[in-house]
């Protein structure tokens, strides 16, 4: 009797494995090519899709464009928690650093839309970002602390090889980086335009993240991108750009 029950269970599970306990995900309808998305990528290496906000939530923000007045200030140490800009932190541009432990920085706008979610620690020890009135900064860590200091709106300078490394964070073109044409060496370049329209450049040959300055940027493995004054670059990891 016991043997019969065991065999019944085996065949029952085998049957479930064949027909599937999980719901079907394909409805039988023919796939339709998104010609606009295909052309955008083929012509300009831009990602264009209805579900882009699932990967890049910042595209739904209406508060991202534009800079906030800021000047250099003292460094503060934050414990894990959530901090409201205008109440717990003064508005401004900040550099956040974690040296000995891992953690994550999450920045949300006044509507609760996530702008940044940065894994920060030994390999990506710092990030630079704007905190505007109504924003929230959340620092998550098991036992780490976040050193955060207000910084000025200074222009990034290119290296001798005309390469620029942008640490994870947000950057306003025309304020923190010069406008113009660049080579993108890393995987993606997410941008919120001044008018509120986003552009996500994608480099299939790029590195997911870059931890150190390249000796020389290779155009063969890079993508040509155009960044305009007023654009806001948004990235959860370091971005490597080279002036054309």
mmCIF file of C-alpha atoms in Angstrom:
data_model
loop_
_atom_site.group_PDB
_atom_site.id
_atom_site.type_symbol
_atom_site.label_atom_id
_atom_site.label_comp_id
_atom_site.label_asym_id
_atom_site.label_seq_id
_atom_site.Cartn_x
_atom_site.Cartn_y
_atom_site.Cartn_z
ATOM 1 C CA UNK A 1 0.000 0.000 0.000
ATOM 2 C CA UNK A 2 2.800 2.364 0.960
ATOM 3 C CA UNK A 3 4.577 1.631 -2.347
ATOM 4 C CA UNK A 4 1.399 2.431 -4.266
ATOM 5 C CA UNK A 5 1.041 5.766 -2.478
ATOM 6 C CA UNK A 6 4.656 6.705 -3.184
ATOM 7 C CA UNK A 7 4.310 5.821 -6.880
ATOM 8 C CA UNK A 8 1.120 7.856 -7.053
ATOM 9 C CA UNK A 9 2.910 10.873 -5.581
ATOM 10 C CA UNK A 10 5.826 10.514 -8.022
ATOM 11 C CA UNK A 11 3.581 10.287 -11.056
ATOM 12 C CA UNK A 12 1.461 13.115 -9.694
ATOM 13 C CA UNK A 13 4.477 15.407 -9.328
ATOM 14 C CA UNK A 14 5.729 14.351 -12.747
ATOM 15 C CA UNK A 15 2.390 15.315 -14.182
ATOM 16 C CA UNK A 16 2.527 18.667 -12.421
ATOM 17 C CA UNK A 17 6.017 19.210 -13.751
ATOM 18 C CA UNK A 18 4.809 18.572 -17.279
ATOM 19 C CA UNK A 19 1.659 20.663 -17.255
ATOM 20 C CA UNK A 20 3.124 23.231 -14.884
ATOM 21 C CA UNK A 21 1.902 24.516 -11.586
ATOM 22 C CA UNK A 22 2.915 28.078 -12.510
ATOM 23 C CA UNK A 23 0.466 30.142 -14.581
ATOM 24 C CA UNK A 24 1.068 30.453 -18.303
ATOM 25 C CA UNK A 25 2.833 33.662 -19.342
ATOM 26 C CA UNK A 26 2.352 33.423 -23.112
ATOM 27 C CA UNK A 27 -1.195 34.118 -24.287
ATOM 28 C CA UNK A 28 -0.763 32.747 -27.787
ATOM 29 C CA UNK A 29 -0.868 36.150 -29.459
ATOM 30 C CA UNK A 30 1.757 36.890 -32.094
ATOM 31 C CA UNK A 31 4.622 39.110 -30.974
ATOM 32 C CA UNK A 32 4.556 42.598 -32.530
ATOM 33 C CA UNK A 33 7.839 44.355 -33.179
ATOM 34 C CA UNK A 34 8.167 47.836 -31.696
ATOM 35 C CA UNK A 35 9.546 49.562 -34.780
ATOM 36 C CA UNK A 36 10.049 52.885 -32.973
ATOM 37 C CA UNK A 37 12.136 51.205 -30.268
ATOM 38 C CA UNK A 38 14.171 49.269 -32.838
ATOM 39 C CA UNK A 39 14.919 52.406 -34.853
ATOM 40 C CA UNK A 40 15.816 54.435 -31.737
ATOM 41 C CA UNK A 41 18.392 51.850 -30.738
ATOM 42 C CA UNK A 42 19.786 51.210 -34.212
ATOM 43 C CA UNK A 43 20.162 54.908 -35.012
ATOM 44 C CA UNK A 44 21.106 56.482 -31.673
ATOM 45 C CA UNK A 45 21.651 53.559 -29.215
ATOM 46 C CA UNK A 46 18.658 54.751 -27.186
ATOM 47 C CA UNK A 47 16.366 52.493 -25.155
ATOM 48 C CA UNK A 48 12.717 53.187 -25.809
ATOM 49 C CA UNK A 49 9.963 51.066 -24.255
ATOM 50 C CA UNK A 50 6.748 51.356 -22.256
ATOM 51 C CA UNK A 51 8.244 49.525 -19.273
ATOM 52 C CA UNK A 52 11.464 51.567 -19.058
ATOM 53 C CA UNK A 53 10.413 52.935 -15.645
ATOM 54 C CA UNK A 54 10.709 49.455 -14.138
ATOM 55 C CA UNK A 55 14.480 49.594 -14.704
ATOM 56 C CA UNK A 56 14.903 53.377 -14.398
ATOM 57 C CA UNK A 57 12.258 54.700 -11.963
ATOM 58 C CA UNK A 58 13.613 58.263 -12.144
ATOM 59 C CA UNK A 59 11.963 58.753 -15.558
ATOM 60 C CA UNK A 60 8.627 59.305 -13.768
ATOM 61 C CA UNK A 61 9.976 62.175 -11.667
ATOM 62 C CA UNK A 62 8.950 65.747 -12.446
ATOM 63 C CA UNK A 63 11.331 67.236 -9.844
ATOM 64 C CA UNK A 64 14.675 65.982 -11.092
ATOM 65 C CA UNK A 65 15.840 68.631 -13.559
ATOM 66 C CA UNK A 66 17.738 71.688 -12.365
ATOM 67 C CA UNK A 67 20.377 72.265 -9.724
ATOM 68 C CA UNK A 68 20.114 73.353 -6.101
ATOM 69 C CA UNK A 69 22.267 76.070 -4.540
ATOM 70 C CA UNK A 70 25.113 74.554 -2.576
ATOM 71 C CA UNK A 71 28.465 75.359 -1.020
ATOM 72 C CA UNK A 72 31.079 73.362 0.847
ATOM 73 C CA UNK A 73 30.119 72.447 4.409
ATOM 74 C CA UNK A 74 31.077 70.290 7.352
ATOM 75 C CA UNK A 75 30.907 66.493 7.243
ATOM 76 C CA UNK A 76 28.138 64.732 9.173
ATOM 77 C CA UNK A 77 27.894 61.063 10.098
ATOM 78 C CA UNK A 78 24.513 59.401 9.555
ATOM 79 C CA UNK A 79 23.270 56.213 11.139
ATOM 80 C CA UNK A 80 21.061 53.907 9.035
ATOM 81 C CA UNK A 81 17.642 55.493 8.644
ATOM 82 C CA UNK A 82 15.549 57.901 6.576
ATOM 83 C CA UNK A 83 16.205 61.649 6.556
ATOM 84 C CA UNK A 84 13.887 64.373 5.249
ATOM 85 C CA UNK A 85 15.476 67.227 3.302
ATOM 86 C CA UNK A 86 14.416 70.548 4.779
ATOM 87 C CA UNK A 87 13.933 68.984 8.220
ATOM 88 C CA UNK A 88 16.820 66.604 8.954
ATOM 89 C CA UNK A 89 19.159 67.766 6.186
ATOM 90 C CA UNK A 90 19.607 71.137 4.514
ATOM 91 C CA UNK A 91 18.971 71.266 0.750
ATOM 92 C CA UNK A 92 22.167 71.171 -1.300
ATOM 93 C CA UNK A 93 24.592 69.008 -3.204
ATOM 94 C CA UNK A 94 26.247 66.255 -1.189
ATOM 95 C CA UNK A 95 28.994 63.666 -1.301
ATOM 96 C CA UNK A 96 28.246 60.472 0.615
ATOM 97 C CA UNK A 97 31.052 58.091 1.593
ATOM 98 C CA UNK A 98 31.228 54.681 3.274
ATOM 99 C CA UNK A 99 34.761 53.323 3.750
ATOM 100 C CA UNK A 100 34.697 50.255 6.014
ATOM 101 C CA UNK A 101 31.253 48.681 5.574
ATOM 102 C CA UNK A 102 28.772 48.151 2.774
ATOM 103 C CA UNK A 103 25.464 49.942 2.518
ATOM 104 C CA UNK A 104 22.981 51.520 0.158
ATOM 105 C CA UNK A 105 21.832 55.084 -0.486
ATOM 106 C CA UNK A 106 18.281 55.620 -1.721
ATOM 107 C CA UNK A 107 17.106 59.084 -2.805
ATOM 108 C CA UNK A 108 13.413 59.770 -3.450
ATOM 109 C CA UNK A 109 11.806 62.973 -4.673
ATOM 110 C CA UNK A 110 8.934 64.770 -2.947
ATOM 111 C CA UNK A 111 6.387 62.503 -4.652
ATOM 112 C CA UNK A 112 8.129 59.364 -3.384
ATOM 113 C CA UNK A 113 9.608 58.434 -6.775
ATOM 114 C CA UNK A 114 12.982 56.710 -6.438
ATOM 115 C CA UNK A 115 15.701 58.663 -8.195
ATOM 116 C CA UNK A 116 18.746 56.743 -7.025
ATOM 117 C CA UNK A 117 19.551 53.448 -5.341
ATOM 118 C CA UNK A 118 23.305 53.148 -4.971
ATOM 119 C CA UNK A 119 25.218 50.218 -3.503
ATOM 120 C CA UNK A 120 28.053 51.908 -1.690
ATOM 121 C CA UNK A 121 31.098 50.417 -0.003
ATOM 122 C CA UNK A 122 34.648 49.345 -0.782
ATOM 123 C CA UNK A 123 34.327 49.226 -4.584
ATOM 124 C CA UNK A 124 32.019 52.235 -4.914
ATOM 125 C CA UNK A 125 32.931 54.206 -1.784
ATOM 126 C CA UNK A 126 31.338 57.543 -2.693
ATOM 127 C CA UNK A 127 28.486 59.172 -4.564
ATOM 128 C CA UNK A 128 27.484 62.741 -5.429
ATOM 129 C CA UNK A 129 23.867 63.869 -5.607
ATOM 130 C CA UNK A 130 21.488 66.792 -5.199
ATOM 131 C CA UNK A 131 19.044 66.852 -2.301
ATOM 132 C CA UNK A 132 16.171 69.243 -2.963
ATOM 133 C CA UNK A 133 13.484 70.381 -0.513
ATOM 134 C CA UNK A 134 11.005 67.563 0.083
ATOM 135 C CA UNK A 135 13.424 64.815 -0.991
ATOM 136 C CA UNK A 136 14.254 61.937 1.344
ATOM 137 C CA UNK A 137 17.613 60.230 1.800
ATOM 138 C CA UNK A 138 17.597 56.677 3.150
ATOM 139 C CA UNK A 139 20.814 54.999 4.251
ATOM 140 C CA UNK A 140 20.614 51.230 4.641
ATOM 141 C CA UNK A 141 23.369 49.241 6.323
ATOM 142 C CA UNK A 142 23.711 46.471 8.866
ATOM 143 C CA UNK A 143 26.500 48.114 10.869
ATOM 144 C CA UNK A 144 27.952 50.922 8.727
ATOM 145 C CA UNK A 145 27.800 54.702 8.967
ATOM 146 C CA UNK A 146 27.517 57.227 6.151
ATOM 147 C CA UNK A 147 29.782 60.262 6.050
ATOM 148 C CA UNK A 148 27.934 62.997 4.188
ATOM 149 C CA UNK A 149 29.234 66.478 3.382
ATOM 150 C CA UNK A 150 27.724 69.338 1.419
ATOM 151 C CA UNK A 151 29.806 70.306 -1.630
ATOM 152 C CA UNK A 152 29.744 73.088 -4.193
ATOM 153 C CA UNK A 153 28.460 72.923 -7.754
ATOM 154 C CA UNK A 154 31.883 72.485 -9.338
ATOM 155 C CA UNK A 155 32.601 71.516 -12.946
ATOM 156 C CA UNK A 156 34.156 68.081 -13.525
ATOM 157 C CA UNK A 157 37.515 68.189 -15.303
ATOM 158 C CA UNK A 158 38.685 65.717 -17.952
ATOM 159 C CA UNK A 159 41.896 63.754 -17.473
ATOM 160 C CA UNK A 160 44.922 63.978 -19.746
ATOM 161 C CA UNK A 161 43.278 61.329 -21.962
ATOM 162 C CA UNK A 162 40.073 63.478 -22.152
ATOM 163 C CA UNK A 163 38.291 60.895 -20.007
ATOM 164 C CA UNK A 164 35.816 61.813 -17.258
ATOM 165 C CA UNK A 165 34.786 59.503 -14.436
ATOM 166 C CA UNK A 166 31.412 60.355 -12.910
ATOM 167 C CA UNK A 167 30.895 58.709 -9.512
ATOM 168 C CA UNK A 168 27.440 57.291 -8.912
ATOM 169 C CA UNK A 169 24.866 60.042 -8.433
ATOM 170 C CA UNK A 170 23.291 62.953 -10.312
ATOM 171 C CA UNK A 171 24.980 65.581 -12.483
ATOM 172 C CA UNK A 172 23.550 68.625 -14.256
ATOM 173 C CA UNK A 173 25.055 69.258 -17.683
ATOM 174 C CA UNK A 174 26.345 72.813 -17.942
ATOM 175 C CA UNK A 175 26.936 72.946 -14.184
ATOM 176 C CA UNK A 176 28.818 69.772 -13.228
ATOM 177 C CA UNK A 177 29.918 68.548 -16.677
ATOM 178 C CA UNK A 178 30.275 70.362 -19.994
ATOM 179 C CA UNK A 179 27.758 69.754 -22.758
ATOM 180 C CA UNK A 180 28.832 68.194 -26.035
ATOM 181 C CA UNK A 181 29.544 64.845 -27.679
ATOM 182 C CA UNK A 182 31.135 62.048 -25.669
ATOM 183 C CA UNK A 183 32.092 58.405 -25.955
ATOM 184 C CA UNK A 184 30.255 56.213 -23.445
ATOM 185 C CA UNK A 185 32.532 53.396 -22.215
ATOM 186 C CA UNK A 186 30.274 51.961 -19.511
ATOM 187 C CA UNK A 187 27.006 50.131 -20.069
ATOM 188 C CA UNK A 188 24.388 52.869 -19.849
ATOM 189 C CA UNK A 189 23.948 56.624 -19.641
ATOM 190 C CA UNK A 190 20.541 57.525 -18.133
ATOM 191 C CA UNK A 191 19.515 61.147 -18.748
ATOM 192 C CA UNK A 192 16.529 63.269 -17.762
ATOM 193 C CA UNK A 193 16.209 66.137 -20.214
ATOM 194 C CA UNK A 194 15.494 69.679 -19.060
ATOM 195 C CA UNK A 195 12.059 69.404 -20.709
ATOM 196 C CA UNK A 196 11.253 66.237 -18.719
ATOM 197 C CA UNK A 197 11.867 63.727 -21.543
ATOM 198 C CA UNK A 198 14.329 60.967 -20.720
ATOM 199 C CA UNK A 199 17.062 59.426 -22.873
ATOM 200 C CA UNK A 200 18.744 56.142 -21.940
ATOM 201 C CA UNK A 201 21.859 55.452 -24.027
ATOM 202 C CA UNK A 202 22.945 51.802 -24.047
ATOM 203 C CA UNK A 203 26.354 50.300 -24.853
ATOM 204 C CA UNK A 204 26.229 46.521 -25.327
ATOM 205 C CA UNK A 205 30.040 46.381 -25.255
ATOM 206 C CA UNK A 206 30.371 48.556 -22.163
ATOM 207 C CA UNK A 207 31.294 47.478 -18.664
ATOM 208 C CA UNK A 208 28.482 47.271 -16.115
ATOM 209 C CA UNK A 209 30.398 49.512 -13.748
ATOM 210 C CA UNK A 210 33.885 50.963 -13.708
ATOM 211 C CA UNK A 211 35.958 51.189 -10.542
ATOM 212 C CA UNK A 212 38.980 53.062 -11.886
ATOM 213 C CA UNK A 213 40.000 55.580 -14.547
ATOM 214 C CA UNK A 214 40.786 53.988 -17.901
ATOM 215 C CA UNK A 215 44.207 54.636 -19.391
ATOM 216 C CA UNK A 216 42.674 55.277 -22.801
ATOM 217 C CA UNK A 217 39.061 55.055 -23.915
ATOM 218 C CA UNK A 218 38.472 52.792 -26.928
ATOM 219 C CA UNK A 219 35.878 54.201 -29.399
ATOM 220 C CA UNK A 220 35.446 50.696 -30.862
ATOM 221 C CA UNK A 221 33.815 49.502 -27.644
ATOM 222 C CA UNK A 222 32.073 52.810 -26.904
ATOM 223 C CA UNK A 223 28.889 54.562 -28.012
ATOM 224 C CA UNK A 224 28.660 58.150 -29.229
ATOM 225 C CA UNK A 225 26.311 60.186 -27.003
ATOM 226 C CA UNK A 226 25.119 63.780 -26.989
ATOM 227 C CA UNK A 227 24.540 65.544 -23.685
ATOM 228 C CA UNK A 228 22.906 68.963 -23.682
ATOM 229 C CA UNK A 229 22.938 71.858 -21.261
ATOM 230 C CA UNK A 230 20.183 71.337 -18.688
ATOM 231 C CA UNK A 231 20.266 67.531 -18.943
ATOM 232 C CA UNK A 232 20.519 65.617 -15.661
ATOM 233 C CA UNK A 233 22.659 62.476 -15.700
ATOM 234 C CA UNK A 234 21.410 59.855 -13.240
ATOM 235 C CA UNK A 235 23.389 56.736 -12.404
ATOM 236 C CA UNK A 236 23.492 54.062 -9.706
ATOM 237 C CA UNK A 237 27.142 53.313 -10.544
ATOM 238 C CA UNK A 238 30.273 54.988 -11.935
ATOM 239 C CA UNK A 239 30.123 56.221 -15.531
ATOM 240 C CA UNK A 240 33.123 56.638 -17.828
ATOM 241 C CA UNK A 241 32.871 59.261 -20.590
ATOM 242 C CA UNK A 242 35.441 60.503 -23.110
ATOM 243 C CA UNK A 243 35.316 63.823 -24.961
ATOM 244 C CA UNK A 244 35.077 63.536 -28.733
#
